[in-house]
Short mmCIF file of C-alpha atoms (C1' of nucleotides) in Angstrom, two decimals:
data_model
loop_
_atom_site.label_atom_id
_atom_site.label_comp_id
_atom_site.label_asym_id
_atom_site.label_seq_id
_atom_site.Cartn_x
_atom_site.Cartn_y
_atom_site.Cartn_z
CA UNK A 16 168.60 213.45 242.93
CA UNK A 17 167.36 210.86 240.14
CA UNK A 18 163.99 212.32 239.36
CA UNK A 19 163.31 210.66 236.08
CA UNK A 20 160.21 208.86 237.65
CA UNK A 21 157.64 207.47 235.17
CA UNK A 22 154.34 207.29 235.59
CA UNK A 23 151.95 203.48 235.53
CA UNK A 24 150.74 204.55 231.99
CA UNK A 25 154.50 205.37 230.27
CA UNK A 26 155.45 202.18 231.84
CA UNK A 27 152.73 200.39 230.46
CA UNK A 28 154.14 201.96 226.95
CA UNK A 29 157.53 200.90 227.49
CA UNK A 30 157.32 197.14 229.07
CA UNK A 31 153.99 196.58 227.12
CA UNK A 32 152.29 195.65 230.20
CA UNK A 33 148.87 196.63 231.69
CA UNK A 34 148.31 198.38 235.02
CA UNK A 35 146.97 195.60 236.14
CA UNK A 36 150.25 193.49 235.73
CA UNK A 37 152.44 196.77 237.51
CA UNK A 38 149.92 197.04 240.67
CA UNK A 39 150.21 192.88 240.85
CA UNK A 40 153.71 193.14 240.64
CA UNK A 41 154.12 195.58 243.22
CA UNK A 42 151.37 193.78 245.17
CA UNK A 43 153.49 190.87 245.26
CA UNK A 44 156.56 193.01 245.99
CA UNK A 45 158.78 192.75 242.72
CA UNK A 46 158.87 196.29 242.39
CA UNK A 47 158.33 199.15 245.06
CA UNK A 48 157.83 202.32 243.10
CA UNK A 49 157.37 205.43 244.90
CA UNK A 50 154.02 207.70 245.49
CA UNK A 51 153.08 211.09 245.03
CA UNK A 52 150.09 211.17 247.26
CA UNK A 53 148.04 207.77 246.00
CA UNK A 54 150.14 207.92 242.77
CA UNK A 55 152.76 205.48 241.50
CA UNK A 56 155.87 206.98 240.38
CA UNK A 57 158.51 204.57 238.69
CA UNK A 58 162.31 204.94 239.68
CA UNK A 59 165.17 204.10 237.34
CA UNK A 60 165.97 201.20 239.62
CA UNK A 61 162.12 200.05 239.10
CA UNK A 62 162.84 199.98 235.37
CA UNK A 63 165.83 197.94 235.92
CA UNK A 64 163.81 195.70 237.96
CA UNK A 65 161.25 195.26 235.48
CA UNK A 66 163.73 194.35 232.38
CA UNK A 67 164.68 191.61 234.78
CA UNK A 68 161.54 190.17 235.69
CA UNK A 69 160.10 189.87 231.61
CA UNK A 70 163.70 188.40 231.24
CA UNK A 71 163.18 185.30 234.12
CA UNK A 72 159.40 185.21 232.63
CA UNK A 73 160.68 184.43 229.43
CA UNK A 74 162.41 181.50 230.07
CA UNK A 75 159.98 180.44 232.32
CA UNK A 76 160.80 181.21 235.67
CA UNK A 77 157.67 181.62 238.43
CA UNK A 78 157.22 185.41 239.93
CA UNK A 79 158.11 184.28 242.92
CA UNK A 80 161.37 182.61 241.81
CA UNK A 81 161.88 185.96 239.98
CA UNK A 82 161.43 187.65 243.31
CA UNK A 83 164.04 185.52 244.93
CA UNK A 84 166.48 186.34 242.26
CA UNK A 85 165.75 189.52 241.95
CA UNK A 86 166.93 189.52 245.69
CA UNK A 87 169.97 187.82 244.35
CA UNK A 88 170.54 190.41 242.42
CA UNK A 89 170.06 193.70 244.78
CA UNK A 90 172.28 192.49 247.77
CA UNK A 91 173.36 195.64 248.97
CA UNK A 92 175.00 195.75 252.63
CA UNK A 93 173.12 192.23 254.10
CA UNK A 94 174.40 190.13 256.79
CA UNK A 95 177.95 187.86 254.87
CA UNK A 96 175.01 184.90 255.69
CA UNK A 97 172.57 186.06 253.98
CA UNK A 98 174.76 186.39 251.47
CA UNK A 99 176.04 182.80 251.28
CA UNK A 100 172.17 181.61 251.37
CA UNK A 101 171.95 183.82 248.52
CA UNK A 102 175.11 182.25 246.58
CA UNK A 103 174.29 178.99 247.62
CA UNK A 104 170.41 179.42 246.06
CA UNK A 105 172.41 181.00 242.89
CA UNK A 106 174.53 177.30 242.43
CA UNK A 107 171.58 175.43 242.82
CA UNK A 108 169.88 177.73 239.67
CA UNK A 109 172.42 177.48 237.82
CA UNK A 110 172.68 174.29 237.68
CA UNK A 111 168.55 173.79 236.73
CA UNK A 112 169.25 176.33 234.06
CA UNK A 113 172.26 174.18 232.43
CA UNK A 114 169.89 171.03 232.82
CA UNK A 115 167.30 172.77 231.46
CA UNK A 116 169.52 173.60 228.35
CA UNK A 117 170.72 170.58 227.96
CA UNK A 118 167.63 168.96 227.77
CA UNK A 119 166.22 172.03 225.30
CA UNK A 120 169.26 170.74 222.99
CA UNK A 121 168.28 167.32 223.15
CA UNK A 122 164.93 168.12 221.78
CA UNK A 123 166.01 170.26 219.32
CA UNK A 124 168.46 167.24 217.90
CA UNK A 125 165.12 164.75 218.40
CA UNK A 126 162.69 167.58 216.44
CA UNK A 127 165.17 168.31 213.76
CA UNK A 128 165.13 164.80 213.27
CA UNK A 129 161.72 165.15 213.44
CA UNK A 130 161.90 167.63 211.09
CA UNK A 131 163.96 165.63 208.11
CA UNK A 132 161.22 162.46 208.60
CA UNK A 133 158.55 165.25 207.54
CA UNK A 134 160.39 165.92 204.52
CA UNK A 135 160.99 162.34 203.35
CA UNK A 136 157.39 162.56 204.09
CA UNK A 137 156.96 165.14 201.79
CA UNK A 138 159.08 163.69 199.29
CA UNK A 139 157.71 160.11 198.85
CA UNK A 140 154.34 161.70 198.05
CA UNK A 141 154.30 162.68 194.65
CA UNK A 142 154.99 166.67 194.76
CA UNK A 143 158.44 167.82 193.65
CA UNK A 144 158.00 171.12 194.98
CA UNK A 145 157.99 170.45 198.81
CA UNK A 146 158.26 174.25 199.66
CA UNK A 147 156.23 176.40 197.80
CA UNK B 24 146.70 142.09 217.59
CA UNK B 25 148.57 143.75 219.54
CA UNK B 26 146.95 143.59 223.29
CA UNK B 27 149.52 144.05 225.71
CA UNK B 28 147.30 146.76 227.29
CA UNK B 29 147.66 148.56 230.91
CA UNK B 30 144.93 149.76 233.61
CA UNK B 31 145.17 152.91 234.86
CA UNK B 32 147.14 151.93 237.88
CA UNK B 33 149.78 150.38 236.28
CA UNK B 34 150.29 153.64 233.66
CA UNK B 35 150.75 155.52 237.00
CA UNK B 36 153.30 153.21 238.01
CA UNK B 37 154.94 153.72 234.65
CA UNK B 38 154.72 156.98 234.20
CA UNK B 39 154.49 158.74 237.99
CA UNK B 40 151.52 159.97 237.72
CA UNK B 41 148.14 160.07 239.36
CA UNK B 42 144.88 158.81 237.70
CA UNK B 43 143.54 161.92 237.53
CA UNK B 44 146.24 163.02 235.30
CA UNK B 45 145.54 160.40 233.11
CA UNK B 46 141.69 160.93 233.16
CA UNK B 47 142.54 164.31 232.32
CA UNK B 48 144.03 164.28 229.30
CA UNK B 49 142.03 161.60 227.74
CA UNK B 50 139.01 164.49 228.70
CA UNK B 51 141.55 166.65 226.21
CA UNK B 52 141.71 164.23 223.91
CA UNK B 53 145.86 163.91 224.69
CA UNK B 54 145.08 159.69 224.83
CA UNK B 55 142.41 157.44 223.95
CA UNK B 56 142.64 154.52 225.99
CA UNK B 57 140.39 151.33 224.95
CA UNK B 58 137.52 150.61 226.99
CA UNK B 59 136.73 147.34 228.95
CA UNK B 60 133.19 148.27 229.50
CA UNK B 61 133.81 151.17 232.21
CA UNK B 62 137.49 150.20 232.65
CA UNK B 63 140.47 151.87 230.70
CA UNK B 64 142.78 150.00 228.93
CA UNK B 65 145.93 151.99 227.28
CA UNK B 66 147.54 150.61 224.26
CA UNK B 67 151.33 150.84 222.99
CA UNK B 68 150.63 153.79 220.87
CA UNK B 69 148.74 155.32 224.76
CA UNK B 70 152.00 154.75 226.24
CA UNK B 71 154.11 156.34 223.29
CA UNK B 72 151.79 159.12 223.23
CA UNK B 73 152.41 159.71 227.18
CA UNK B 74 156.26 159.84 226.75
CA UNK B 75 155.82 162.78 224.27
CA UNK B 76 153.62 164.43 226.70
CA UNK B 77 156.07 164.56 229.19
CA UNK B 78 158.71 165.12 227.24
CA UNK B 79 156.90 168.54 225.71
CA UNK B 80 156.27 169.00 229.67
CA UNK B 81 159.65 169.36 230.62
CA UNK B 82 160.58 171.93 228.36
CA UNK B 83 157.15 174.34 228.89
CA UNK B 84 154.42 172.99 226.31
CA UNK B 85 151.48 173.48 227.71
CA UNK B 86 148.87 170.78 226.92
CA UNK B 87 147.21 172.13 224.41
CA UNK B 88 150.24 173.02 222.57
CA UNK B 89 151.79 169.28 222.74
CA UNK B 90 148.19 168.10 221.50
CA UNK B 91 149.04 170.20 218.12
CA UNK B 92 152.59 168.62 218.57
CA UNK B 93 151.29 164.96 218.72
CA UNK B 94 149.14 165.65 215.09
CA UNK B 95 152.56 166.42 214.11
CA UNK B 96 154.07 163.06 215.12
CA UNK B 97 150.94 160.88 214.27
CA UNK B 98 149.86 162.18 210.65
CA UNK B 99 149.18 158.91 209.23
CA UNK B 100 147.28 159.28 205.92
CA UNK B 101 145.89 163.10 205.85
CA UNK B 102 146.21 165.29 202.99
CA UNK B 103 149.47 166.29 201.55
CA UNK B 104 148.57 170.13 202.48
CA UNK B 105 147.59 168.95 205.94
CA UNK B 106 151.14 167.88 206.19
CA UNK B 107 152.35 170.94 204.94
CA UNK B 108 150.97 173.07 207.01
CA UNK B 109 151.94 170.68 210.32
CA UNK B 110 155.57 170.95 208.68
CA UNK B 111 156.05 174.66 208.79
CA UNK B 112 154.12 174.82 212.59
CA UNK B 113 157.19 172.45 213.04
CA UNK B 114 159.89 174.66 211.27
CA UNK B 115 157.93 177.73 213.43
CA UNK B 116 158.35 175.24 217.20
CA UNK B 117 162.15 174.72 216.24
CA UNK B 118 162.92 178.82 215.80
CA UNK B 119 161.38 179.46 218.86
CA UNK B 120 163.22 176.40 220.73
CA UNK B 121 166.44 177.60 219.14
CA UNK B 122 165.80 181.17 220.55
CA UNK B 123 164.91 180.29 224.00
CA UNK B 124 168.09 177.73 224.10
CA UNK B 125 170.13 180.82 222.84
CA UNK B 126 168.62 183.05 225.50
CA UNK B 127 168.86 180.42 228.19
CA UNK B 128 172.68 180.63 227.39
CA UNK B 129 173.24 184.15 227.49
CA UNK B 130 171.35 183.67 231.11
CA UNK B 131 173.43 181.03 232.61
CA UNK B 132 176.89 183.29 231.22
CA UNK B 133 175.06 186.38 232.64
CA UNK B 134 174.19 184.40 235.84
CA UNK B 135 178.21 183.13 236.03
CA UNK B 136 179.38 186.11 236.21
CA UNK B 137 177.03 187.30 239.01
CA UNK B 138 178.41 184.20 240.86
CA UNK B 139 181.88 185.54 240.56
CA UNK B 140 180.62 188.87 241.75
CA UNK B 141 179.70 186.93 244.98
CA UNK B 142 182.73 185.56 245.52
CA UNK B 143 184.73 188.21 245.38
CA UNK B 144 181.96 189.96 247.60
CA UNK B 145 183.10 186.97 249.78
CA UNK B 146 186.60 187.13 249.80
CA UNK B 147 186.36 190.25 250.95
CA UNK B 148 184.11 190.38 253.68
CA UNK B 149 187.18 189.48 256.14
CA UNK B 150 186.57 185.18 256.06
CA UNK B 151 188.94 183.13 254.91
CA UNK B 152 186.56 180.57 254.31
CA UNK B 153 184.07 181.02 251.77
CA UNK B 154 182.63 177.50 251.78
CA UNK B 155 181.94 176.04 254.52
"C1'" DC C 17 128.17 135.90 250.80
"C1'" DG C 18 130.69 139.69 252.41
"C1'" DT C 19 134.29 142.89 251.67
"C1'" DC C 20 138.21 144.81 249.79
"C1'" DA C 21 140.97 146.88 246.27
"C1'" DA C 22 140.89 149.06 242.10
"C1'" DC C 23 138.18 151.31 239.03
"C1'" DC C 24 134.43 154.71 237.47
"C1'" DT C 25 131.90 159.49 236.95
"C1'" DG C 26 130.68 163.96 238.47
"C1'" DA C 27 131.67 167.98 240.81
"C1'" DC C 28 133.90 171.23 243.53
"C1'" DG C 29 138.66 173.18 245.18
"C1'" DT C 30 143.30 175.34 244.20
"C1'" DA C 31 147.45 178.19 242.79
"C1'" DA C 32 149.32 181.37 239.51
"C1'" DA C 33 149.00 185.47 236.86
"C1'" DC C 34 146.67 188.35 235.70
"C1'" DG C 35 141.63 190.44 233.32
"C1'" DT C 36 137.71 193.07 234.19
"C1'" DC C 37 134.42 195.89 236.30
"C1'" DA C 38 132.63 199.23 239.86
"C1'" DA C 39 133.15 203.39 242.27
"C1'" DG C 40 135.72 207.19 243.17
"C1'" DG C 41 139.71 211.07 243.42
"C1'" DA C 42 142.59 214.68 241.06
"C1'" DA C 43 144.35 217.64 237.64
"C1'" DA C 44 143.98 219.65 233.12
"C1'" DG C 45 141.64 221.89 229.32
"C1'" DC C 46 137.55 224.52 227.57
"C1'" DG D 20 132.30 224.87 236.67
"C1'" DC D 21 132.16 220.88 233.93
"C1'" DT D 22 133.94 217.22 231.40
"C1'" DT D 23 137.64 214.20 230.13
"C1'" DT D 24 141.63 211.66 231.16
"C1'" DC D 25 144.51 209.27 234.08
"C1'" DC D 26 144.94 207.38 238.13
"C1'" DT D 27 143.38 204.84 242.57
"C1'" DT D 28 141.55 200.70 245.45
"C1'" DG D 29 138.69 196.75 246.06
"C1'" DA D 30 136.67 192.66 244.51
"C1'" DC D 31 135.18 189.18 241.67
"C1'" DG D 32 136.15 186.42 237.08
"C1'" DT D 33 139.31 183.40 234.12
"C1'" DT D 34 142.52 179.87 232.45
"C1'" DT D 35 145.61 175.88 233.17
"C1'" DA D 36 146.57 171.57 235.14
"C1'" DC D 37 145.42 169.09 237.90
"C1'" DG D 38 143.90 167.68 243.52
"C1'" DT D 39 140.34 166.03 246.23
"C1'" DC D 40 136.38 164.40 247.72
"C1'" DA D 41 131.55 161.80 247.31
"C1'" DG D 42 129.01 158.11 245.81
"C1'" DG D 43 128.61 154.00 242.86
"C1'" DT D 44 130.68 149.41 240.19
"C1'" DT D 45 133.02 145.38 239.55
"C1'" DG D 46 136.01 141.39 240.01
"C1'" DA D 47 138.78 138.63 243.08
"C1'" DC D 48 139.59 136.47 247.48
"C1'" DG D 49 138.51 134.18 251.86
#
DNA sequence: CGTCAACCTGACGTAAACGTCAAGGAAAGC
DNA sequence: GCTTTCCTTGACGTTTACGTCAGGTTGACG
């Protein structure tokens, strides 16, 4: 039905990743991509799963909390508990990521204040051209 | 002069951390505590310095990156180029604080609307009470 | 004088997230 | 058929940021 599988190397192209970091991924169960004998073959959904997973890694989330929220994610037809476990877990993370923010905006006010003492800095000694 | 210095013991108090910790990044050159022959003995500048560490901990320095972040802070009397150059690593640390901020935002509104998804998913799963 | 708490210096252990190397299978081109 | 390329599975190495001992000092208290 959806044959568009990849293969470790074209994903290593497109996610700019190793096959080292693919096998440990699977290994660790973030992604389950399918075999042709011994062979990986990556599914659409395995692509999906991947853009997700650099995206949590970016702002700094563990692999395993990426593997619970990837979980959060991919539901499908669980159990209406394991569902509210899941919700529940998704409050409690959204509320770390809107600390988290708010404390990334207080340091950006503290650097760019920071920031203006370096150019009185940069003023006071002697140069007129502070940005050359 | 100024000598209202701290063991090691009372820093942890202060700052909730181990000795280790503190033995560590002295070995990384993070603080330079006095000496009392063999003992430690941390300044006012030892404790300002420590604040900044964990503040650059919090939002996903690693140590070696807030050690270039404390020469920005503590210049003192260093060339004018020196300065320069610590001034646009500064300008670099804000863009890249700015971006993540932006991307954590686009998160949490993509991470809302997943939550509403589960309620709905909720609602309709035959309860009438989805918190309980 | 003993001992107890708080400190010291190595030095080895640990978890995360892979890197790297060895040894081997399978298909594709010449 | 042989070589090259791409893939496989172990298995050990690496970095960061400490934890966790072992073994040794030192100053204060009873």
């Amino acid at each position: 039905m959806d044959d568009d599988l990849k293969t470790i190397g074209e994903m290593c192209d497109e996610f700019d990743v190793t096959p080292r970091t693919l096998r440990f991924y699977e290994a660790k169960e973030l992604i389950a991509p399918k075999r042709d004998g011994t062979r990986r073959l990556f599914t659409r959904a395995c692509r999906a799963r991947m853009k997700l997973i650099l995206m949590g890694k970016r702002f700094g989330y563990s692999l395993e909390e990426i593997r619970q929220l990837l979980d959060l994610y991919y539901i499908g037809d669980q159990q209406v508990t394991q569902i509210r476990r899941s919700y529940a877990l998704g409050l409690e993370r959204l509320a770390r990521m809107e600390a988290q923010r708010d404390e990334l905006d207080a340091a950006i006010r503290d650097f760019r204040q920071q920031l203006k003492w370096g150019e009185e800095v940069l003023a006071r000694s002697g140069l007129s051209r502070a940005a050359e």
